[in-house]
Amino acid sequence: MSDNSQNTSSSAAPSPEEVEAAMAANASDELARLQGELAELKAKSAELADQFLRAKAEAENARRRAEDEVAKARKFGIESFAESLLPVADSLDAALAIKEATPQQLREGADATLRQLTSALERNKVLAINPAAGSKFDPHQHQAISVVASEQEPNTIVAVLQKGYVIAERVLRPALVTVSAPK
C-alpha cells in the first residue's frame, strides 16, 4: 500500500524537476516552432528579393529595348520615304543621260517624273494644299502674300502662287495665296 500512496501523491503534484522538464520541453518545442517559422520567413524573403531583382532587371531591359527602338526609329524613320523617292531620282538621272532630247521628250519626262514624285509624296501622307480660286481663306493652311481688289467676297482666294503641303494633317508649308480685299 505504501507504493499506492506514493503513486497518488506523485500524480497529484508534479515535482519541481518534472515542472522544469515540462517547461524545458515546451520551450524547446516553441523554440523549434519559431526557428521553423524563421526559416520559412527567410526563404520567403529570399524568394521575394529574387523576384524583385528579376522584375527590376526585366524593367531595365524593357527600358533599354524601348530606347533602342526609339533610336532606330529616329535613325531609320525616313527610310521608306527615301525608298519611294529613289525612282524619281532614277528618272531624273535617265533624263539627264539623254544628250539630245527634244523639247517634247523633256516635257514628257518631266511630267512622268512629277507623277512619280506626287505618288511618292502621297504614299508617305504628304498631300498638296492647292485651294481653288474663290474658296475661303484659311489662315491655318494658307499664307496671304497680297490683298487685291476683286469682285469676289472678302477674304477669298483670288490666286494660288505656290502650293502648300500637309503631312498627316499637319501643315509642312502653307499655300501662298493672293486674297480679295474687303470692299
N, CA, C and O atoms as a DFTB+ gen file, in Angstrom:
732 C
 N C O
     1  1       0.793      -1.179       0.000
     2  2       0.000       0.000       0.000
     3  2       0.843       1.255       0.000
     4  3       0.449       2.308      -0.499
     5  1       1.935       1.111       0.538
     6  2       2.796       2.256       0.567
     7  2       3.177       2.682      -0.840
     8  3       3.417       3.864      -1.090
     9  1       3.235       1.713      -1.774
    10  2       3.504       2.064      -3.167
    11  2       2.351       2.867      -3.742
    12  3       2.554       3.800      -4.520
    13  1       1.182       2.509      -3.365
    14  2      -0.032       3.169      -3.843
    15  2      -0.092       4.586      -3.359
    16  3      -0.455       5.492      -4.108
    17  1       0.256       4.784      -2.133
    18  2       0.212       6.119      -1.593
    19  2       1.274       7.000      -2.224
    20  3       1.088       8.212      -2.333
    21  1       2.360       6.419      -2.632
    22  2       3.381       7.203      -3.307
    23  2       2.915       7.577      -4.704
    24  3       3.173       8.691      -5.158
    25  1       2.257       6.700      -5.373
    26  2       1.759       6.967      -6.729
    27  2       0.732       8.069      -6.726
    28  3       0.771       8.947      -7.588
    29  1      -0.172       8.052      -5.797
    30  2      -1.191       9.067      -5.717
    31  2      -0.584      10.397      -5.359
    32  3      -0.977      11.431      -5.900
    33  1       0.343      10.384      -4.479
    34  2       0.930      11.652      -4.120
    35  2       1.791      12.189      -5.257
    36  3       1.867      13.404      -5.439
    37  1       2.447      11.309      -6.035
    38  2       3.261      11.794      -7.134
    39  2       2.403      12.249      -8.293
    40  3       2.812      13.149      -9.025
    41  1       1.253      11.681      -8.490
    42  2       0.403      12.113      -9.591
    43  2      -0.365      13.369      -9.229
    44  3      -0.801      14.087     -10.129
    45  1      -0.542      13.653      -8.011
    46  2      -1.288      14.815      -7.605
    47  2      -0.470      16.083      -7.745
    48  3      -1.027      17.096      -8.168
    49  1       0.760      16.095      -7.431
    50  2       1.583      17.290      -7.532
    51  2       2.913      16.912      -8.174
    52  3       3.673      16.122      -7.615
    53  1       3.195      17.481      -9.361
    54  2       4.451      17.141     -10.006
    55  2       5.626      17.740      -9.221
    56  3       5.518      18.785      -8.578
    57  1       6.687      17.062      -9.304
    58  2       7.870      17.517      -8.593
    59  2       8.477      18.708      -9.341
    60  3       8.187      18.896     -10.522
    61  1       9.292      19.496      -8.695
    62  2       9.910      20.643      -9.352
    63  2      10.748      20.217     -10.551
    64  3      10.847      20.962     -11.525
    65  1      11.338      19.062     -10.499
    66  2      12.124      18.595     -11.638
    67  2      11.211      18.328     -12.829
    68  3      11.542      18.654     -13.969
    69  1      10.066      17.733     -12.547
    70  2       9.101      17.436     -13.619
    71  2       8.568      18.734     -14.220
    72  3       8.410      18.821     -15.438
    73  1       8.300      19.702     -13.429
    74  2       7.824      21.001     -13.906
    75  2       8.901      21.649     -14.769
    76  3       8.625      22.179     -15.845
    77  1      10.114      21.596     -14.280
    78  2      11.210      22.192     -15.026
    79  2      11.430      21.470     -16.354
    80  3      11.693      22.104     -17.375
    81  1      11.322      20.148     -16.335
    82  2      11.488      19.352     -17.558
    83  2      10.354      19.661     -18.534
    84  3      10.598      19.781     -19.735
    85  1       9.136      19.791     -18.048
    86  2       7.980      20.095     -18.908
    87  2       8.134      21.494     -19.514
    88  3       7.831      21.709     -20.688
    89  1       8.605      22.437     -18.701
    90  2       8.804      23.798     -19.209
    91  2       9.920      23.827     -20.247
    92  3       9.829      24.533     -21.251
    93  1      10.953      23.068     -19.998
    94  2      12.061      22.996     -20.954
    95  2      11.580      22.357     -22.253
    96  3      11.977      22.782     -23.338
    97  1      10.735      21.349     -22.148
    98  2      10.190      20.687     -23.348
    99  2       9.299      21.659     -24.114
   100  3       9.378      21.745     -25.340
   101  1       8.457      22.386     -23.398
   102  2       7.589      23.388     -24.047
   103  2       8.437      24.484     -24.683
   104  3       8.169      24.897     -25.811
   105  1       9.439      24.950     -23.982
   106  2      10.326      25.991     -24.520
   107  2      11.068      25.454     -25.734
   108  3      11.253      26.162     -26.724
   109  1      11.487      24.211     -25.651
   110  2      12.200      23.593     -26.770
   111  2      11.264      23.462     -27.981
   112  3      11.661      23.732     -29.115
   113  1      10.010      23.041     -27.724
   114  2       9.023      22.927     -28.810
   115  2       8.738      24.312     -29.405
   116  3       8.650      24.463     -30.624
   117  1       8.598      25.304     -28.550
   118  2       8.311      26.681     -29.012
   119  2       9.498      27.224     -29.798
   120  3       9.323      27.880     -30.825
   121  1      10.714      26.948     -29.310
   122  2      11.919      27.392     -29.996
   123  2      12.019      26.734     -31.377
   124  3      12.346      27.391     -32.366
   125  1      11.734      25.441     -31.428
   126  2      11.778      24.723     -32.710
   127  2      10.723      25.290     -33.664
   128  3      10.985      25.477     -34.852
   129  1       9.525      25.560     -33.128
   130  2       8.458      26.136     -33.956
   131  2       8.865      27.510     -34.476
   132  3       8.661      27.811     -35.652
   133  1       9.440      28.347     -33.612
   134  2       9.874      29.691     -34.014
   135  2      11.043      29.630     -35.002
   136  3      11.113      30.431     -35.934
   137  1      11.961      28.676     -34.794
   138  2      13.069      28.529     -35.734
   139  2      12.556      28.081     -37.103
   140  3      13.051      28.536     -38.134
   141  1      11.567      27.192     -37.109
   142  2      10.951      26.754     -38.369
   143  2      10.267      27.924     -39.064
   144  3      10.397      28.105     -40.275
   145  1       9.542      28.709     -38.286
   146  2       8.854      29.889     -38.842
   147  2       9.873      30.895     -39.380
   148  3       9.665      31.486     -40.439
   149  1      10.967      31.088     -38.653
   150  2      12.024      31.992     -39.090
   151  2      12.642      31.503     -40.398
   152  3      12.877      32.294     -41.311
   153  1      12.901      30.213     -40.487
   154  2      13.472      29.647     -41.716
   155  2      12.493      29.838     -42.883
   156  3      12.897      30.169     -43.998
   157  1      11.208      29.625     -42.608
   158  2      10.174      29.828     -43.632
   159  2      10.160      31.278     -44.103
   160  3      10.114      31.548     -45.304
   161  1      10.199      32.206     -43.155
   162  2      10.179      33.630     -43.499
   163  2      11.449      34.050     -44.244
   164  3      11.391      34.872     -45.158
   165  1      12.599      33.484     -43.850
   166  2      13.836      33.787     -44.572
   167  2      13.755      33.284     -46.009
   168  3      14.175      33.978     -46.935
   169  1      13.223      32.094     -46.197
   170  2      13.073      31.541     -47.547
   171  2      12.122      32.410     -48.372
   172  3      12.383      32.707     -49.538
   173  1      11.025      32.807     -47.748
   174  2      10.045      33.667     -48.444
   175  2      10.690      35.012     -48.788
   176  3      10.487      35.541     -49.881
   177  1      11.474      35.568     -47.840
   178  2      12.158      36.840     -48.081
   179  2      13.159      36.702     -49.221
   180  3      13.245      37.577     -50.082
   181  1      13.909      35.618     -49.232
   182  2      14.877      35.394     -50.313
   183  2      14.159      35.250     -51.654
   184  3      14.614      35.774     -52.671
   185  1      13.039      34.537     -51.645
   186  2      12.253      34.367     -52.880
   187  2      11.723      35.719     -53.373
   188  3      11.786      36.007     -54.568
   189  1      11.209      36.538     -52.471
   190  2      10.693      37.858     -52.850
   191  2      11.821      38.775     -53.331
   192  3      11.639      39.539     -54.279
   193  1      12.976      38.701     -52.683
   194  2      14.130      39.504     -53.112
   195  2      14.557      39.086     -54.514
   196  3      14.875      39.933     -55.348
   197  1      14.566      37.773     -54.775
   198  2      14.910      37.273     -56.108
   199  2      13.891      37.753     -57.143
   200  3      14.265      38.196     -58.229
   201  1      12.609      37.664     -56.805
   202  2      11.563      38.137     -57.714
   203  2      11.720      39.632     -57.983
   204  3      11.563      40.087     -59.116
   205  1      12.030      40.390     -56.933
   206  2      12.227      41.827     -57.097
   207  2      13.386      42.120     -58.045
   208  3      13.265      42.943     -58.952
   209  1      14.513      41.438     -57.825
   210  2      15.684      41.665     -58.679
   211  2      15.393      41.276     -60.128
   212  3      15.816      41.966     -61.056
   213  1      14.680      40.182     -60.320
   214  2      14.321      39.766     -61.678
   215  2      13.394      40.789     -62.337
   216  3      13.570      41.135     -63.505
   217  1      12.407      41.267     -61.579
   218  2      11.479      42.270     -62.119
   219  2      12.214      43.567     -62.440
   220  3      11.945      44.209     -63.455
   221  1      13.138      43.943     -61.568
   222  2      13.925      45.154     -61.795
   223  2      14.777      45.004     -63.058
   224  3      14.853      45.926     -63.870
   225  1      15.416      43.849     -63.221
   226  2      16.237      43.601     -64.412
   227  2      15.369      43.575     -65.667
   228  3      15.767      44.089     -66.712
   229  1      14.188      42.979     -65.563
   230  2      13.279      42.927     -66.707
   231  2      12.814      44.331     -67.095
   232  3      12.734      44.655     -68.280
   233  1      12.509      45.155     -66.106
   234  2      12.104      46.540     -66.384
   235  2      13.243      47.311     -67.030
   236  3      13.021      48.084     -67.961
   237  1      14.453      47.108     -66.545
   238  2      15.622      47.779     -67.123
   239  2      15.844      47.331     -68.563
   240  3      16.145      48.150     -69.431
   241  1      15.696      46.032     -68.819
   242  2      15.837      45.525     -70.182
   243  2      14.755      46.085     -71.097
   244  3      15.034      46.431     -72.245
   245  1      13.532      46.175     -70.602
   246  2      12.436      46.736     -71.403
   247  2      12.708      48.206     -71.712
   248  3      12.461      48.667     -72.827
   249  1      13.217      48.939     -70.725
   250  2      13.545      50.349     -70.941
   251  2      14.651      50.474     -71.990
   252  3      14.583      51.320     -72.882
   253  1      15.665      49.625     -71.871
   254  2      16.774      49.652     -72.823
   255  2      16.291      49.306     -74.241
   256  3      16.685      49.953     -75.211
   257  1      15.431      48.278     -74.349
   258  2      14.883      47.908     -75.667
   259  2      14.065      49.050     -76.252
   260  3      14.159      49.332     -77.447
   261  1      13.267      49.704     -75.422
   262  2      12.450      50.823     -75.899
   263  2      13.336      51.969     -76.375
   264  3      13.053      52.586     -77.402
   265  1      14.410      52.258     -75.634
   266  2      15.344      53.307     -76.065
   267  2      15.984      52.951     -77.394
   268  3      16.140      53.809     -78.263
   269  1      16.359      51.673     -77.557
   270  2      16.956      51.222     -78.821
   271  2      15.973      51.372     -79.971
   272  3      16.345      51.810     -81.060
   273  1      14.705      51.004     -79.728
   274  2      13.688      51.119     -80.769
   275  2      13.467      52.579     -81.158
   276  3      13.322      52.894     -82.339
   277  1      13.441      53.463     -80.173
   278  2      13.268      54.889     -80.463
   279  2      14.457      55.416     -81.258
   280  3      14.285      56.182     -82.206
   281  1      15.664      55.004     -80.872
   282  2      16.859      55.449     -81.592
   283  2      16.825      54.942     -83.034
   284  3      17.156      55.681     -83.961
   285  1      16.425      53.682     -83.221
   286  2      16.311      53.137     -84.583
   287  2      15.229      53.853     -85.374
   288  3      15.402      54.127     -86.562
   289  1      14.114      54.156     -84.719
   290  2      13.026      54.871     -85.405
   291  2      13.492      56.251     -85.849
   292  3      13.156      56.702     -86.944
   293  1      14.259      56.915     -85.006
   294  2      14.784      58.232     -85.389
   295  2      15.774      58.106     -86.537
   296  3      15.776      58.914     -87.467
   297  1      16.608      57.089     -86.458
   298  2      17.657      56.925     -87.450
   299  2      17.105      56.464     -88.795
   300  3      17.535      56.943     -89.844
   301  1      16.159      55.539     -88.765
   302  2      15.671      54.937     -89.998
   303  2      14.219      55.289     -90.311
   304  3      13.625      54.691     -91.208
   305  1      13.647      56.230     -89.604
   306  2      12.242      56.597     -89.801
   307  2      11.955      57.126     -91.191
   308  3      10.832      57.001     -91.679
   309  1      12.923      57.699     -91.820
   310  2      12.741      58.292     -93.138
   311  2      13.056      57.279     -94.246
   312  3      12.959      57.605     -95.429
   313  1      13.431      56.058     -93.867
   314  2      13.850      55.044     -94.826
   315  2      12.792      54.775     -95.899
   316  3      13.119      54.756     -97.086
   317  1      11.531      54.567     -95.508
   318  2      10.503      54.261     -96.506
   319  2      10.259      55.462     -97.421
   320  3       9.989      55.303     -98.611
   321  1      10.358      56.660     -96.853
   322  2      10.189      57.856     -97.672
   323  2      11.323      57.960     -98.694
   324  3      11.088      58.263     -99.864
   325  1      12.536      57.709     -98.247
   326  2      13.688      57.760     -99.146
   327  2      13.561      56.693    -100.239
   328  3      13.873      56.954    -101.401
   329  1      13.107      55.506     -99.870
   330  2      12.918      54.441    -100.861
   331  2      11.901      54.845    -101.925
   332  3      12.078      54.527    -103.101
   333  1      10.850      55.534    -101.529
   334  2       9.834      55.929    -102.504
   335  2      10.324      57.062    -103.410
   336  3       9.766      57.282    -104.485
   337  1      11.371      57.785    -102.978
   338  2      11.925      58.850    -103.823
   339  2      13.014      58.352    -104.781
   340  3      13.384      59.069    -105.711
   341  1      13.520      57.159    -104.573
   342  2      14.577      56.635    -105.439
   343  2      14.156      56.533    -106.912
   344  3      14.963      56.871    -107.778
   345  1      12.936      56.084    -107.241
   346  2      12.545      56.066    -108.654
   347  2      12.528      57.468    -109.285
   348  3      12.803      57.616    -110.476
   349  1      12.213      58.474    -108.503
   350  2      12.219      59.851    -109.010
   351  2      13.651      60.246    -109.364
   352  3      13.901      60.824    -110.421
   353  1      14.581      59.931    -108.475
   354  2      15.991      60.231    -108.749
   355  2      16.470      59.462    -109.981
   356  3      17.210      59.996    -110.807
   357  1      16.039      58.201    -110.097
   358  2      16.421      57.403    -111.268
   359  2      15.892      58.028    -112.553
   360  3      16.598      58.072    -113.560
   361  1      14.658      58.507    -112.522
   362  2      14.068      59.143    -113.713
   363  2      14.829      60.406    -114.097
   364  3      15.073      60.656    -115.278
   365  1      15.200      61.193    -113.106
   366  2      15.958      62.414    -113.398
   367  2      17.342      62.073    -113.960
   368  3      17.817      62.735    -114.883
   369  1      17.981      61.055    -113.410
   370  2      19.276      60.613    -113.947
   371  2      19.137      60.163    -115.399
   372  3      19.967      60.499    -116.244
   373  1      18.085      59.403    -115.679
   374  2      17.864      58.911    -117.047
   375  2      17.615      60.073    -118.002
   376  3      18.095      60.061    -119.136
   377  1      16.871      61.070    -117.551
   378  2      16.585      62.232    -118.403
   379  2      17.857      63.008    -118.706
   380  3      18.065      63.460    -119.832
   381  1      18.697      63.159    -117.708
   382  2      19.949      63.896    -117.916
   383  2      20.953      63.117    -118.768
   384  3      21.875      63.706    -119.333
   385  1      20.781      61.818    -118.860
   386  2      21.690      60.990    -119.660
   387  2      21.419      61.133    -121.152
   388  3      22.291      60.856    -121.975
   389  1      20.213      61.564    -121.498
   390  2      19.870      61.758    -122.918
   391  2      20.503      63.071    -123.361
   392  3      20.147      64.143    -122.871
   393  1      21.456      62.970    -124.305
   394  2      22.220      64.157    -124.713
   395  2      21.417      65.104    -125.595
   396  3      21.476      66.319    -125.405
   397  1      20.684      64.580    -126.533
   398  2      19.986      65.460    -127.471
   399  2      18.490      65.202    -127.435
   400  3      17.891      64.781    -128.425
   401  1      17.900      65.461    -126.283
   402  2      16.460      65.249    -126.119
   403  2      15.694      66.407    -126.747
   404  3      16.127      67.559    -126.710
   405  1      14.549      66.068    -127.322
   406  2      13.696      67.099    -127.907
   407  2      12.894      67.749    -126.790
   408  3      12.741      67.164    -125.718
   409  1      12.385      68.943    -127.025
   410  2      11.539      69.583    -126.008
   411  2      10.333      68.698    -125.646
   412  3       9.901      68.663    -124.494
   413  1       9.807      67.998    -126.634
   414  2       8.668      67.098    -126.392
   415  2       9.082      65.979    -125.419
   416  3       8.340      65.671    -124.486
   417  1      10.252      65.375    -125.627
   418  2      10.743      64.307    -124.753
   419  2      11.007      64.842    -123.337
   420  3      10.700      64.180    -122.346
   421  1      11.573      66.031    -123.263
   422  2      11.830      66.639    -121.951
   423  2      10.529      66.887    -121.201
   424  3      10.433      66.651    -119.997
   425  1       9.537      67.367    -121.933
   426  2       8.224      67.643    -121.326
   427  2       7.586      66.347    -120.817
   428  3       7.092      66.301    -119.690
   429  1       7.594      65.306    -121.634
   430  2       7.008      64.020    -121.238
   431  2       7.761      63.436    -120.043
   432  3       7.146      62.908    -119.116
   433  1       9.086      63.530    -120.063
   434  2       9.891      63.027    -118.949
   435  2       9.628      63.802    -117.665
   436  3       9.529      63.215    -116.588
   437  1       9.516      65.108    -117.783
   438  2       9.239      65.939    -116.597
   439  2       7.855      65.628    -116.038
   440  3       7.679      65.555    -114.822
   441  1       6.870      65.443    -116.920
   442  2       5.514      65.085    -116.464
   443  2       5.527      63.734    -115.737
   444  3       4.925      63.589    -114.673
   445  1       6.222      62.745    -116.325
   446  2       6.294      61.411    -115.704
   447  2       7.004      61.486    -114.356
   448  3       6.581      60.850    -113.390
   449  1       8.067      62.251    -114.293
   450  2       8.821      62.389    -113.046
   451  2       7.970      63.090    -111.984
   452  3       8.002      62.710    -110.813
   453  1       7.219      64.098    -112.384
   454  2       6.332      64.787    -111.439
   455  2       5.257      63.826    -110.920
   456  3       4.927      63.852    -109.735
   457  1       4.715      62.987    -111.794
   458  2       3.719      61.997    -111.347
   459  2       4.348      61.030    -110.327
   460  3       3.723      60.689    -109.323
   461  1       5.573      60.597    -110.592
   462  2       6.270      59.713    -109.647
   463  2       6.483      60.405    -108.302
   464  3       6.270      59.813    -107.244
   465  1       6.900      61.650    -108.361
   466  2       7.148      62.406    -107.127
   467  2       5.853      62.594    -106.340
   468  3       5.818      62.394    -105.126
   469  1       4.794      62.978    -107.044
   470  2       3.495      63.173    -106.384
   471  2       3.025      61.866    -105.751
   472  3       2.528      61.860    -104.625
   473  1       3.181      60.769    -106.473
   474  2       2.790      59.457    -105.950
   475  2       3.605      59.093    -104.714
   476  3       3.054      58.598    -103.731
   477  1       4.909      59.335    -104.756
   478  2       5.773      59.042    -103.604
   479  2       5.368      59.879    -102.398
   480  3       5.330      59.373    -101.276
   481  1       5.068      61.147    -102.619
   482  2       4.640      62.011    -101.514
   483  2       3.319      61.521    -100.923
   484  3       3.162      61.460     -99.704
   485  1       2.368      61.171    -101.798
   486  2       1.059      60.718    -101.312
   487  2       1.172      59.408    -100.538
   488  3       0.486      59.230     -99.532
   489  1       2.028      58.486    -100.991
   490  2       2.222      57.223    -100.260
   491  2       2.746      57.481     -98.856
   492  3       2.503      56.697     -97.938
   493  1       3.456      58.570     -98.700
   494  2       4.015      58.913     -97.394
   495  2       3.188      59.977     -96.673
   496  3       3.676      60.649     -95.764
   497  1       1.934      60.118     -97.091
   498  2       0.954      61.006     -96.431
   499  2       1.313      62.488     -96.518
   500  3       0.919      63.278     -95.660
   501  1       2.060      62.861     -97.557
   502  2       2.353      64.269     -97.810
   503  2       1.409      64.686     -98.933
   504  3       1.558      64.261    -100.078
   505  1       0.437      65.523     -98.586
   506  2      -0.589      65.924     -99.544
   507  2      -0.489      67.414     -99.850
   508  3      -0.131      68.224     -98.995
   509  1      -0.816      67.749    -101.089
   510  2      -0.737      69.152    -101.524
   511  2      -1.934      69.943    -101.007
   512  3      -3.047      69.428    -100.897
   513  1      -1.670      71.206    -100.696
   514  2      -2.729      72.173    -100.392
   515  2      -2.774      73.083    -101.613
   516  3      -1.879      73.901    -101.822
   517  1      -3.822      72.934    -102.415
   518  2      -3.935      73.721    -103.637
   519  2      -5.385      74.208    -103.736
   520  3      -6.183      73.639    -104.480
   521  1      -5.722      75.262    -102.983
   522  2      -7.113      75.714    -102.937
   523  2      -7.555      76.314    -104.276
   524  3      -6.761      76.917    -104.998
   525  1      -8.812      76.136    -104.577
   526  2      -9.369      76.692    -105.819
   527  2      -9.627      78.188    -105.633
   528  3      -9.880      78.661    -104.525
   529  1      -9.557      78.911    -106.736
   530  2      -9.879      80.344    -106.686
   531  2     -11.337      80.487    -106.239
   532  3     -12.215      79.756    -106.700
   533  1     -11.575      81.426    -105.348
   534  2     -12.921      81.650    -104.829
   535  2     -13.192      80.910    -103.528
   536  3     -14.219      81.147    -102.892
   537  1     -12.297      80.020    -103.118
   538  2     -12.510      79.323    -101.847
   539  2     -12.123      80.238    -100.687
   540  3     -11.368      81.195    -100.860
   541  1     -12.639      79.937     -99.528
   542  2     -12.437      80.747     -98.329
   543  2     -10.985      80.651     -97.850
   544  3     -10.406      79.565     -97.833
   545  1     -10.411      81.765     -97.470
   546  2      -9.051      81.829     -96.938
   547  2      -9.016      81.167     -95.565
   548  3      -9.825      81.500     -94.698
   549  1      -8.089      80.234     -95.358
   550  2      -7.912      79.547     -94.077
   551  2      -6.501      79.843     -93.574
   552  3      -5.536      79.322     -94.135
   553  1      -6.354      80.659     -92.539
   554  2      -5.014      81.026     -92.073
   555  2      -4.201      79.836     -91.543
   556  3      -2.985      79.943     -91.381
   557  1      -4.865      78.706     -91.275
   558  2      -4.150      77.519     -90.798
   559  2      -3.473      76.764     -91.944
   560  3      -2.521      76.015     -91.725
   561  1      -3.978      76.971     -93.188
   562  2      -3.416      76.260     -94.335
   563  2      -2.892      77.187     -95.426
   564  3      -2.171      76.750     -96.324
   565  1      -3.247      78.444     -95.350
   566  2      -2.858      79.389     -96.406
   567  2      -2.084      80.561     -95.792
   568  3      -2.285      80.930     -94.635
   569  1      -1.197      81.127     -96.605
   570  2      -0.487      82.331     -96.196
   571  2      -0.762      83.385     -97.264
   572  3      -0.416      83.200     -98.431
   573  1      -1.386      84.490     -96.861
   574  2      -1.718      85.557     -97.798
   575  2      -0.461      86.368     -98.092
   576  3       0.153      86.934     -97.188
   577  1      -0.089      86.416     -99.365
   578  2       1.077      87.182     -99.799
   579  2       0.670      88.614    -100.129
   580  3       1.412      89.566     -99.884
   581  1      -0.518      88.736    -100.686
   582  2      -1.011      90.082    -101.007
   583  2      -2.530      90.093    -100.973
   584  3      -3.188      89.056    -101.061
   585  1      -3.061      91.295    -100.842
   586  2      -4.503      91.511    -100.849
   587  2      -4.796      92.391    -102.059
   588  3      -4.194      93.452    -102.229
   589  1      -5.727      91.938    -102.898
   590  2      -6.038      92.679    -104.129
   591  2      -7.527      92.969    -104.181
   592  3      -8.347      92.248    -103.612
   593  1      -7.850      94.048    -104.880
   594  2      -9.261      94.369    -105.094
   595  2      -9.830      93.322    -106.043
   596  3      -9.193      92.949    -107.029
   597  1     -11.033      92.853    -105.736
   598  2     -11.624      91.795    -106.556
   599  2     -13.135      91.849    -106.429
   600  3     -13.678      92.443    -105.498
   601  1     -13.799      91.220    -107.382
   602  2     -15.260      91.135    -107.353
   603  2     -15.714      90.017    -106.412
   604  3     -16.902      89.897    -106.111
   605  1     -14.785      89.217    -105.959
   606  2     -15.124      88.100    -105.071
   607  2     -15.431      88.607    -103.667
   608  3     -15.158      89.757    -103.325
   609  1     -16.003      87.720    -102.869
   610  2     -16.272      88.027    -101.455
   611  2     -14.952      88.362    -100.759
   612  3     -13.910      87.849    -101.170
   613  1     -14.956      89.198     -99.728
   614  2     -13.724      89.488     -98.986
   615  2     -13.163      88.203     -98.363
   616  3     -13.912      87.298     -97.996
   617  1     -11.849      88.144     -98.253
   618  2     -11.134      87.001     -97.658
   619  2     -11.352      85.692     -98.414
   620  3     -11.397      84.617     -97.816
   621  1     -11.484      85.798     -99.718
   622  2     -11.494      84.591    -100.542
   623  2     -10.232      84.584    -101.382
   624  3      -9.632      85.628    -101.638
   625  1      -9.841      83.406    -101.802
   626  2      -8.596      83.247    -102.551
   627  2      -8.816      83.651    -104.001
   628  3      -9.736      83.171    -104.664
   629  1      -7.953      84.543    -104.481
   630  2      -8.006      85.001    -105.872
   631  2      -7.087      84.124    -106.724
   632  3      -7.472      83.690    -107.810
   633  1      -5.869      83.862    -106.230
   634  2      -4.913      83.054    -106.981
   635  2      -3.979      82.330    -106.016
   636  3      -3.708      82.802    -104.912
   637  1      -3.490      81.165    -106.463
   638  2      -2.511      80.396    -105.691
   639  2      -1.153      80.628    -106.343
   640  3      -0.960      80.331    -107.522
   641  1      -0.218      81.159    -105.565
   642  2       1.115      81.430    -106.080
   643  2       2.038      80.218    -105.904
   644  3       2.931      79.988    -106.721
   645  1       1.817      79.449    -104.838
   646  2       2.631      78.262    -104.578
   647  2       1.803      77.298    -103.727
   648  3       1.185      77.697    -102.740
   649  1       1.801      76.024    -104.126
   650  2       1.075      75.011    -103.359
   651  2       1.691      74.886    -101.966
   652  3       2.875      75.145    -101.752
   653  1       0.853      74.487    -101.053
   654  2       1.320      74.147     -99.712
   655  2       1.270      72.639     -99.554
   656  3       0.803      71.933    -100.447
   657  1       1.748      72.145     -98.423
   658  2       1.753      70.704     -98.188
   659  2       1.452      70.414     -96.724
   660  3       1.847      71.153     -95.823
   661  1       0.732      69.300     -96.522
   662  2       0.452      68.805     -95.174
   663  2       0.962      67.371     -95.086
   664  3       0.997      66.646     -96.080
   665  1       1.350      66.984     -93.894
   666  2       1.704      65.588     -93.637
   667  2       0.908      65.150     -92.418
   668  3       1.051      65.694     -91.322
   669  1       0.056      64.138     -92.648
   670  2      -0.804      63.612     -91.574
   671  2      -1.541      64.754     -90.868
   672  3      -1.548      64.829     -89.639
   673  1      -2.142      65.615     -91.629
   674  2      -2.959      66.745     -91.146
   675  2      -2.153      67.847     -90.453
   676  3      -2.735      68.718     -89.806
   677  1      -0.859      67.820     -90.576
   678  2      -0.011      68.879     -90.010
   679  2       0.606      69.643     -91.180
   680  3       1.166      69.041     -92.096
   681  1       0.501      70.947     -91.143
   682  2       0.979      71.779     -92.253
   683  2       2.511      71.810     -92.254
   684  3       3.152      72.212     -91.282
   685  1       3.073      71.365     -93.392
   686  2       4.526      71.480     -93.586
   687  2       4.859      72.868     -94.117
   688  3       5.801      73.526     -93.674
   689  1       4.045      73.287     -95.090
   690  2       4.229      74.605     -95.691
   691  2       2.851      75.085     -96.127
   692  3       2.147      74.362     -96.832
   693  1       2.450      76.294     -95.722
   694  2       1.142      76.796     -96.153
   695  2       1.176      77.182     -97.640
   696  3       2.224      77.512     -98.195
   697  1       0.015      77.131     -98.248
   698  2      -0.087      77.570     -99.641
   699  2       0.032      79.092     -99.671
   700  3      -0.590      79.785     -98.866
   701  1       0.835      79.609    -100.605
   702  2       0.983      81.062    -100.754
   703  2      -0.114      81.534    -101.701
   704  3      -0.194      81.083    -102.844
   705  1      -0.966      82.454    -101.215
   706  2      -2.135      82.874    -101.995
   707  2      -2.289      84.379    -102.017
   708  3      -1.740      85.101    -101.185
   709  1      -3.052      84.824    -102.993
   710  2      -3.491      86.201    -103.066
   711  2      -4.945      86.201    -102.613
   712  3      -5.723      85.339    -103.020
   713  1      -5.313      87.163    -101.776
   714  2      -6.642      87.194    -101.181
   715  2      -7.367      88.455    -101.605
   716  3      -6.759      89.502    -101.823
   717  1      -8.703      88.329    -101.720
   718  2      -9.511      89.509    -102.110
   719  2      -9.638      90.451    -100.918
   720  3      -9.780      90.030     -99.770
   721  1      -9.581      91.744    -101.238
   722  2      -9.660      92.784    -100.214
   723  2     -11.113      93.030     -99.819
   724  3     -12.029      92.797    -100.608
   725  1     -11.313      93.502     -98.592
   726  2     -12.675      93.892     -98.189
   727  2     -13.135      95.080     -99.044
   728  3     -12.329      95.928     -99.429
   729  1     -14.417      95.129     -99.329
   730  2     -14.967      96.203    -100.182
   731  2     -15.231      97.448     -99.399
   732  3     -15.692      98.443     -99.959
